[in-house]
PDB file of C-alpha atoms in Angstrom:
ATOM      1  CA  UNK A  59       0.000   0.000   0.000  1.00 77.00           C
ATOM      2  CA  UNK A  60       1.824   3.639  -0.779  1.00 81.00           C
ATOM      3  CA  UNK A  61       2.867   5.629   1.579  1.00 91.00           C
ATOM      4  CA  UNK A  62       3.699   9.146   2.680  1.00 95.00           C
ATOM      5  CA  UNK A  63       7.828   8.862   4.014  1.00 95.00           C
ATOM      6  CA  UNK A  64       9.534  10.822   5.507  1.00 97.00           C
ATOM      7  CA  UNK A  65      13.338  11.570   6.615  1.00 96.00           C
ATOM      8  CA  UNK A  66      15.229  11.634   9.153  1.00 96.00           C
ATOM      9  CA  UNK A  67      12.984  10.315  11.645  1.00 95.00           C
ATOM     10  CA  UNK A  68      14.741  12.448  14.425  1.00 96.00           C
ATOM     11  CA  UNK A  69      16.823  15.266  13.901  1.00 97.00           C
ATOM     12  CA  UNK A  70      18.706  17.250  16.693  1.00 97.00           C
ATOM     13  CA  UNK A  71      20.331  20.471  15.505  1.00 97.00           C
ATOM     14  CA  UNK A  72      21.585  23.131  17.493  1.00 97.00           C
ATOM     15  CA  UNK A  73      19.192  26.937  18.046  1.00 97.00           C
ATOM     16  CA  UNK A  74      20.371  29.128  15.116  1.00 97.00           C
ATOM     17  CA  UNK A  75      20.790  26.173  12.467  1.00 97.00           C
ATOM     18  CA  UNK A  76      19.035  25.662   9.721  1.00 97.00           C
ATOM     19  CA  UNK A  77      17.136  22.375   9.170  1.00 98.00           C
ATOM     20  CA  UNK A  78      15.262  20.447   6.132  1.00 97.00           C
ATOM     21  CA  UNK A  79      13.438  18.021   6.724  1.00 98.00           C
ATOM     22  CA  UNK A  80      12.328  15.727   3.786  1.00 97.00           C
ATOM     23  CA  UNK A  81       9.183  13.710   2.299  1.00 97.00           C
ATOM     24  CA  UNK A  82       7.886  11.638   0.230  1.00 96.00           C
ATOM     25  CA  UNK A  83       4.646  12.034  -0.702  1.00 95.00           C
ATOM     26  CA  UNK A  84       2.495   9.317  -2.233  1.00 93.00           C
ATOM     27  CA  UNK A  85       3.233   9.478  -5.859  1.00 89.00           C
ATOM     28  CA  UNK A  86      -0.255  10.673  -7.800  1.00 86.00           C
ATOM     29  CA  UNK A  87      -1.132  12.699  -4.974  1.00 90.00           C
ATOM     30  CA  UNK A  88      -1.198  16.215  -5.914  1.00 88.00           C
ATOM     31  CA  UNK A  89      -1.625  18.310  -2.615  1.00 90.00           C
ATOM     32  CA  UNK A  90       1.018  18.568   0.004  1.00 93.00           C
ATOM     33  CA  UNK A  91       0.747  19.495   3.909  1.00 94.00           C
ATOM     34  CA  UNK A  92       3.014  20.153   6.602  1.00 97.00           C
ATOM     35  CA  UNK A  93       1.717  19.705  10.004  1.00 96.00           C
ATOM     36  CA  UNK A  94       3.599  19.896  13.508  1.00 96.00           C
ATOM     37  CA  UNK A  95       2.643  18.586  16.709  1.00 94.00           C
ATOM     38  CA  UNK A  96       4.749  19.853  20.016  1.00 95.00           C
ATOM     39  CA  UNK A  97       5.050  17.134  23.014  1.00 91.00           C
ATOM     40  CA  UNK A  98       1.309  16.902  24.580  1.00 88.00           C
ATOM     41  CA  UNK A  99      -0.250  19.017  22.512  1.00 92.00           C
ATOM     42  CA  UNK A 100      -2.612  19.250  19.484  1.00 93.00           C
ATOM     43  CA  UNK A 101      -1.109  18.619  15.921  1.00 94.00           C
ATOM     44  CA  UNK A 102      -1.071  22.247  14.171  1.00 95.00           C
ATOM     45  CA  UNK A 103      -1.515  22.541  10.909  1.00 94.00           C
ATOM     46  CA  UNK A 104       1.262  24.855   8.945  1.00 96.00           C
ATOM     47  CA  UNK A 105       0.813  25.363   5.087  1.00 94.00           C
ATOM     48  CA  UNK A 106      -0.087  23.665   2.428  1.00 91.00           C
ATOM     49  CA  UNK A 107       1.499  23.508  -1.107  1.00 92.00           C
ATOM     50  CA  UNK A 108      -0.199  22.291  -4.731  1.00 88.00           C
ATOM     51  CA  UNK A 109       0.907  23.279  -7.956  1.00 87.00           C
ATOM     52  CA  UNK A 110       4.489  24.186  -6.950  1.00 89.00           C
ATOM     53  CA  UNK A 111       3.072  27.018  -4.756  1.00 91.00           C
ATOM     54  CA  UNK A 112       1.889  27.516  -0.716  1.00 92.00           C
ATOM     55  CA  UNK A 113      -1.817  27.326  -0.511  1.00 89.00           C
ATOM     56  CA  UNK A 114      -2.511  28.691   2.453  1.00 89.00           C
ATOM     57  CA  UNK A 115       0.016  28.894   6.006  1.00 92.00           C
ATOM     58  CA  UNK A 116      -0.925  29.299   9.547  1.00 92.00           C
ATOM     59  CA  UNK A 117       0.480  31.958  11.642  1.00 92.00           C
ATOM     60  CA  UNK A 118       3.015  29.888  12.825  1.00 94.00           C
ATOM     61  CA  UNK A 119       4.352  29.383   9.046  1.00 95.00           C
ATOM     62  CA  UNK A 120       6.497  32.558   9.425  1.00 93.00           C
ATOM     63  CA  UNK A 121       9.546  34.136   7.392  1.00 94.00           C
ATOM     64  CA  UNK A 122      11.674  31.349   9.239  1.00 95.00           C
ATOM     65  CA  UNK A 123       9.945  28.533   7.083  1.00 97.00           C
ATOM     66  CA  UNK A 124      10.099  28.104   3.869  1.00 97.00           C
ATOM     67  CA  UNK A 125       8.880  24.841   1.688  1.00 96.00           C
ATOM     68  CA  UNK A 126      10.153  23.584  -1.997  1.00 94.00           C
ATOM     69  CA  UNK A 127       9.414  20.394  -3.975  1.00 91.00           C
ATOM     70  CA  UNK A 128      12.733  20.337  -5.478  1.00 85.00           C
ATOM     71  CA  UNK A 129      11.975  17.512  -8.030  1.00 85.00           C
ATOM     72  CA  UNK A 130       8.865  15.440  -9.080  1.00 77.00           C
ATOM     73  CA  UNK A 131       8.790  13.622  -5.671  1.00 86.00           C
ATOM     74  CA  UNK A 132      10.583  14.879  -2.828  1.00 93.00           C
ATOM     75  CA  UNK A 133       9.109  17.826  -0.498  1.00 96.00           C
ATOM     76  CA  UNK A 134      10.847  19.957   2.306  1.00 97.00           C
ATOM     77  CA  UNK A 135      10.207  22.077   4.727  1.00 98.00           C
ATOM     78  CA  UNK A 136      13.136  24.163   5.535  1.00 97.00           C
ATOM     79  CA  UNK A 137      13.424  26.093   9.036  1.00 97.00           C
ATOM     80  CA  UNK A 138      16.067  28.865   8.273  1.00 96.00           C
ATOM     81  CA  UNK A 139      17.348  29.586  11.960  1.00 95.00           C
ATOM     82  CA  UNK A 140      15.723  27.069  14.171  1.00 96.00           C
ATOM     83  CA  UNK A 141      14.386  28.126  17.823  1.00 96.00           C
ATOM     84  CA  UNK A 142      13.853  26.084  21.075  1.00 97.00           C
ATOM     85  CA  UNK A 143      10.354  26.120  20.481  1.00 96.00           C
ATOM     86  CA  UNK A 144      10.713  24.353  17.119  1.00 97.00           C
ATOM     87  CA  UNK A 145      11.036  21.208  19.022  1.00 97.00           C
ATOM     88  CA  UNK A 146       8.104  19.461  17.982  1.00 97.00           C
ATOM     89  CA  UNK A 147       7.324  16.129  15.572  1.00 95.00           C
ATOM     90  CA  UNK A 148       6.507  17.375  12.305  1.00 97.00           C
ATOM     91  CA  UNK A 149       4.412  15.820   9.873  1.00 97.00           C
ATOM     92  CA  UNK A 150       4.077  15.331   6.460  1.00 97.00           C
ATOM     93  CA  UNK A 151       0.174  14.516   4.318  1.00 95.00           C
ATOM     94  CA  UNK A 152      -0.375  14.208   0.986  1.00 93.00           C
ATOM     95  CA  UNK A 153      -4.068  14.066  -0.938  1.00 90.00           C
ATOM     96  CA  UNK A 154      -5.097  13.805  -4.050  1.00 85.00           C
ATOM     97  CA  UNK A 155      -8.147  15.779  -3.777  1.00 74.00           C
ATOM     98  CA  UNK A 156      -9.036  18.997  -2.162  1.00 64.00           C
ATOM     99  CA  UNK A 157     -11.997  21.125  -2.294  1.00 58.00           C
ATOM    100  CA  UNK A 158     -15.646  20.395  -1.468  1.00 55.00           C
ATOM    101  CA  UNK A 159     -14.394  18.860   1.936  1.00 58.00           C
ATOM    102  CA  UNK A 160     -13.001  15.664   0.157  1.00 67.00           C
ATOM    103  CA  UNK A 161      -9.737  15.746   1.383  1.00 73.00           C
ATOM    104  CA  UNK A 162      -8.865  12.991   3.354  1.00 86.00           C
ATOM    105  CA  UNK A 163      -5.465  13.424   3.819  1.00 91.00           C
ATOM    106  CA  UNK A 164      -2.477  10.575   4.820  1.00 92.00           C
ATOM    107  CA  UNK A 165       0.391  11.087   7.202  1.00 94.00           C
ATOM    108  CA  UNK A 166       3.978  10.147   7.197  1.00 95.00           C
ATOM    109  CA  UNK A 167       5.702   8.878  10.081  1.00 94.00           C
ATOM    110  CA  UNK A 168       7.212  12.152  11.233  1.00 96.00           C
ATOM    111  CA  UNK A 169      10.261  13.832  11.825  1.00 97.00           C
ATOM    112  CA  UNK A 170      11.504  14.292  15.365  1.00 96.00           C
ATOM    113  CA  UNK A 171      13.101  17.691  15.767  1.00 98.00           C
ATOM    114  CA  UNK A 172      15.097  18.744  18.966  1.00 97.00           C
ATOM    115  CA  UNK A 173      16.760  22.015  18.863  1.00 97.00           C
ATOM    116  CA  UNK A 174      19.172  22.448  21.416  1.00 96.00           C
TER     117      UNK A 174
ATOM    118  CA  UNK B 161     -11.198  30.584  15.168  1.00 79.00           C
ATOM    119  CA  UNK B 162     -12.798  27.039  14.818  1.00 84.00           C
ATOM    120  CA  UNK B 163     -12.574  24.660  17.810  1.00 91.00           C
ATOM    121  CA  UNK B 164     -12.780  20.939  17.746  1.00 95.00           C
ATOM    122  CA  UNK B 165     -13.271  19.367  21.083  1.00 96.00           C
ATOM    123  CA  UNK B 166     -12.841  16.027  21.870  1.00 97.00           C
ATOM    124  CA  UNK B 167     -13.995  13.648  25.069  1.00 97.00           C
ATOM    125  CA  UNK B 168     -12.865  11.709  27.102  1.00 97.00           C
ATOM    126  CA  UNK B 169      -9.584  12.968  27.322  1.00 96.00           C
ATOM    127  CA  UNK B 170      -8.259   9.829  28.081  1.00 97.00           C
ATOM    128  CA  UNK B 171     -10.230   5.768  28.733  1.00 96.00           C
ATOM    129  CA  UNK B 172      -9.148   2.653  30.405  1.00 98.00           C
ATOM    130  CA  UNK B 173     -11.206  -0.614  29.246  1.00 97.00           C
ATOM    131  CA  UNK B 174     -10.643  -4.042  29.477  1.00 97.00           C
ATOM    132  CA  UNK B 175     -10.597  -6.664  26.078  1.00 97.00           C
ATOM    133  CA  UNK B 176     -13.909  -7.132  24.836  1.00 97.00           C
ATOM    134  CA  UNK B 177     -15.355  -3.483  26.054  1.00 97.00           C
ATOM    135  CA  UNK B 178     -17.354  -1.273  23.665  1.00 97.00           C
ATOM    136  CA  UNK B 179     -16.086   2.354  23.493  1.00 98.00           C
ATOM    137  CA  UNK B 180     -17.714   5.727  22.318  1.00 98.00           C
ATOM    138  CA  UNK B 181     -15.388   8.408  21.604  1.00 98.00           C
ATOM    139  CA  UNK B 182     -16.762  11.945  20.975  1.00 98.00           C
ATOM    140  CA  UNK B 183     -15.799  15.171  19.017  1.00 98.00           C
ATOM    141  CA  UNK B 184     -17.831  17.994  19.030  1.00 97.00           C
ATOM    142  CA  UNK B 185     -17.005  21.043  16.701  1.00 95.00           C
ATOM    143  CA  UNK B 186     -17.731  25.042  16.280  1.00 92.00           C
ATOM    144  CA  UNK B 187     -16.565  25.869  12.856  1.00 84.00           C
ATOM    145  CA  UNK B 188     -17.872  28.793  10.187  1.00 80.00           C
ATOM    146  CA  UNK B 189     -18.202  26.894   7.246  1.00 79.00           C
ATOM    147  CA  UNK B 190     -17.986  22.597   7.972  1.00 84.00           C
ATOM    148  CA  UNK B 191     -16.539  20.852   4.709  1.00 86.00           C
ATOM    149  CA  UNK B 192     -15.854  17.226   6.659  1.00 89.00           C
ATOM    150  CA  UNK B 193     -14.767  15.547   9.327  1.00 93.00           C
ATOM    151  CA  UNK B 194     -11.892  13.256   9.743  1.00 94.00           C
ATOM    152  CA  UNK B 195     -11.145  10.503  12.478  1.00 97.00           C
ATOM    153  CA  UNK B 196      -7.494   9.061  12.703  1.00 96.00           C
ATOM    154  CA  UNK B 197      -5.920   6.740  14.767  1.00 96.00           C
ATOM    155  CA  UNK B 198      -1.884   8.062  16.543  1.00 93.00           C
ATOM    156  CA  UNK B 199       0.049   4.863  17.633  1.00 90.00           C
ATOM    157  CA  UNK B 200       3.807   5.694  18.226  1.00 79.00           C
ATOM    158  CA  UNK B 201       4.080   7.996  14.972  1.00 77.00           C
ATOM    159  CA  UNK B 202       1.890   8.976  12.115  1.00 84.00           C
ATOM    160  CA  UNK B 203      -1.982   9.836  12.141  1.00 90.00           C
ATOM    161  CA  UNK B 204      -3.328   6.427  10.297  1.00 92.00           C
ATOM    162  CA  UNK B 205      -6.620   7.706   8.620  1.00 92.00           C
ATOM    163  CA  UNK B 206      -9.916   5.866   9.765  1.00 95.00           C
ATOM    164  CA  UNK B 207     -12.981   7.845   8.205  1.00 92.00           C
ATOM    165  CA  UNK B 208     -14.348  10.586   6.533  1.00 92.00           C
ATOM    166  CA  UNK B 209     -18.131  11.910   7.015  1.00 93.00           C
ATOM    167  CA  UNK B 210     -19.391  14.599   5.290  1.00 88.00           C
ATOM    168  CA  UNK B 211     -22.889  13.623   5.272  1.00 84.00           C
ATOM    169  CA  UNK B 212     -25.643  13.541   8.559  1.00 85.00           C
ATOM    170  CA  UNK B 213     -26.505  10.263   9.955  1.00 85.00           C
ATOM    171  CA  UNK B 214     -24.635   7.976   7.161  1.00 87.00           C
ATOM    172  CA  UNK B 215     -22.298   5.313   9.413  1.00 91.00           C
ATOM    173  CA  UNK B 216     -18.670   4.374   7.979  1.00 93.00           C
ATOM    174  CA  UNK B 217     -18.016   1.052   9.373  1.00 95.00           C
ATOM    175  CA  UNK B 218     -14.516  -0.555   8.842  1.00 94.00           C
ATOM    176  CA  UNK B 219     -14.531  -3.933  11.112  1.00 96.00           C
ATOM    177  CA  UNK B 220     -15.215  -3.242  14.933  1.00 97.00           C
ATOM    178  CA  UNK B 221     -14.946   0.420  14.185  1.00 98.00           C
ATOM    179  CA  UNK B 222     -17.791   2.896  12.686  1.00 97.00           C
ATOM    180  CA  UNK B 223     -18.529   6.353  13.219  1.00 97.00           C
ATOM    181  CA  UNK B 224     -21.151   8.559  12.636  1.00 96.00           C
ATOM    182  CA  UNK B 225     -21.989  12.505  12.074  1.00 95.00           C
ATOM    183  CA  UNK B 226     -24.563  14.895  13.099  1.00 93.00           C
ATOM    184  CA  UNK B 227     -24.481  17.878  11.159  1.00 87.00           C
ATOM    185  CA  UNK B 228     -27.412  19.639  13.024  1.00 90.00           C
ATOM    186  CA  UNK B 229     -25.812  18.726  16.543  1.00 90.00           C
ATOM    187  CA  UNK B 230     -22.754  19.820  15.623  1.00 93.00           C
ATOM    188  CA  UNK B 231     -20.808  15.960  16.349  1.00 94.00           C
ATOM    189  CA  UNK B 232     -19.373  12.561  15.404  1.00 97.00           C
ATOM    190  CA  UNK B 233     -18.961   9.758  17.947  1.00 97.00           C
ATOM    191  CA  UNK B 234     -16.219   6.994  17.394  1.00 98.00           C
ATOM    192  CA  UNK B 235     -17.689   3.532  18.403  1.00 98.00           C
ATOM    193  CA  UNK B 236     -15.216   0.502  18.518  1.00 98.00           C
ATOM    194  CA  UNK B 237     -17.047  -3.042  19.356  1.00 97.00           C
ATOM    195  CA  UNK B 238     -15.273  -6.174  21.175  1.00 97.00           C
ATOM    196  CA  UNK B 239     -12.221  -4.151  22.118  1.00 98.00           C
ATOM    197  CA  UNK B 240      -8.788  -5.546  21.317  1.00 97.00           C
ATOM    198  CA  UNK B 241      -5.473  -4.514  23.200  1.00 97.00           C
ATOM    199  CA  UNK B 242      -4.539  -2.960  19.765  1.00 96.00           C
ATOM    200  CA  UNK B 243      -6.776  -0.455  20.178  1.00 97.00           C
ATOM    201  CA  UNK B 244      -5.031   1.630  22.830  1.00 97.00           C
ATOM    202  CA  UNK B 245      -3.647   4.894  21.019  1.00 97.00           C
ATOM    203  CA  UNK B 246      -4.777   8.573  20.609  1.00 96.00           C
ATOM    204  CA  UNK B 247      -7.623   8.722  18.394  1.00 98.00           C
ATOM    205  CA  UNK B 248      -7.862  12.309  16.857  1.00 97.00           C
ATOM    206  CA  UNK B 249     -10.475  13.740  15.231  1.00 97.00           C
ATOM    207  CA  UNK B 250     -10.204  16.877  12.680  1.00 95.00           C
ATOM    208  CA  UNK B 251     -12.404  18.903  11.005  1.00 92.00           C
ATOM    209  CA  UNK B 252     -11.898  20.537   6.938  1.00 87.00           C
ATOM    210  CA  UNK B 253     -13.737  23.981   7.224  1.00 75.00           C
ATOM    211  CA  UNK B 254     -14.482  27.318   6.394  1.00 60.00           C
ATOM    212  CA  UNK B 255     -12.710  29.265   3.604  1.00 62.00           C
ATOM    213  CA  UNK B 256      -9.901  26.764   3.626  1.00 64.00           C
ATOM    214  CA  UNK B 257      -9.637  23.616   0.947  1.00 64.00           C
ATOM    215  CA  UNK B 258      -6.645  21.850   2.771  1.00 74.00           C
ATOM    216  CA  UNK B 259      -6.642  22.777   6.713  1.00 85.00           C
ATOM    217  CA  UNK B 260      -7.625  20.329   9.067  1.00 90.00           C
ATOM    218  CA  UNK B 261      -8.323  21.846  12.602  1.00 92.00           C
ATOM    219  CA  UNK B 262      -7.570  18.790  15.154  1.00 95.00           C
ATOM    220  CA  UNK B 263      -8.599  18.192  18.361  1.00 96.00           C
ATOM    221  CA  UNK B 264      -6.469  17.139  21.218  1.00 95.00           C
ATOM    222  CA  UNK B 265      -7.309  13.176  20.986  1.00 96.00           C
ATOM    223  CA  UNK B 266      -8.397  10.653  23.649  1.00 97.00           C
ATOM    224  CA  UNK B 267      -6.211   8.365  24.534  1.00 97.00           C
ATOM    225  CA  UNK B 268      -7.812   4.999  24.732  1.00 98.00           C
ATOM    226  CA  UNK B 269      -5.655   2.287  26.932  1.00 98.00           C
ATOM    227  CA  UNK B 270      -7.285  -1.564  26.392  1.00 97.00           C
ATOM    228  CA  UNK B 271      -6.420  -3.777  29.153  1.00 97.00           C
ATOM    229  CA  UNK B 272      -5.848  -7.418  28.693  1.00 94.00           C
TER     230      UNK B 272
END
């Protein structure tokens, strides 16, 4: 069955570094999330991407983040200068639909990221 | 701001136990609602409702939605020790074709 991957599974980077973190969406899926979800709390959505451009971001998606699909199957989310309260698990979705609510929308298995 | 409120927090069953988990929402303009299942990692999608009264059923699990009340319940039958994780629901809504708003989950804990 495809699946959304994603890589590393756990980063740890130092406050002030920049980060990418990578997926894999599944491959005729055409609209791309990232999603973040700090220890305890609720998984936050952050922007979306289709059509090699952002969708809509959250407030939290500020000048700090950036995100790119490079090449026909990989996409990143870049933090540009990472902050103590970046550590969180962040998560990558993929659809193939969107619009009229149909937009079930499938997880990878996260990225850890600790910033030190 | 839309809000998506689940309950219990957290449940503590034993094998064999039938559970009802609950999400209640407040959001401008409701497109669907989502239930997933959080093990260790990733959000594994369950259902999608977008209709009133209509039950998804997958195995032990079904769900339903009530559009006028404003909430789905999560029903799993003859409870298995692989049940126990976070289920989350989320809600697609308003202006927005690709945000889902989540709630905070319940953690559900199946005892042998």
């Amino acid at each position: 069955e495809p699946e959304v991957t994603q890589t590393p599974s756990h980063q740890v980077t130092q406050m002030g570094q920049e980060v990418i973190l990578r997926c894999v969406p599944i491959s005729n899926h055409l609209y791309f999330y990232w999603y973040r979800q700090i220890l305890g709390q609720k998984v936050e959505f952050l922007v979306s991407f289709y059509n090699n451009e952002i969708s809509e971001k959250s407030e939290i998606f500020d000048d700090q983040f950036s995100v790119e699909r490079p090449d026909g199957s990989n996409f990143t989310l870049k933090i540009r200068s990472t902050k103590l309260e970046d550590s969180a698990m962040y998560f990558c979705a993929s659809s193939n639909r969107a619009g009229s609510g149909y937009n079930e929308q499938f997880f990878g298995p996260g990225t850890r990221l600790t910033v030190l | 701001e839309d809000k998506v409120v689940q309950s219990p927090l957290s449940l503590v069953v034993h094998e064999g136990d039938t559970v009802t988990l609950n999400c209640s929402y407040e959001v401008t303009n409701f497109r669907s609602l989502l239930w997933y299942k959080q093990e260790k990692k990733a959000p594994t999608f369950l259902f999608m409702l977008t209709s009133s009264g209509i039950e998804k059923k997958s195995g032990r699990l079904s769900s339903i939605l009530d559009k006028k009340e404003l909430f789905s319940i999560l029903n799993i039958t003859a409870t298995q020790t692989g049940d126990s994780a976070v289920y989350l629901c989320a809600v697609n809504s308003g202006g927005s074709n690709y945000k889902l708003t989540f709630g905070k989950g319940t953690l559900l804990t199946v005892n042998p």
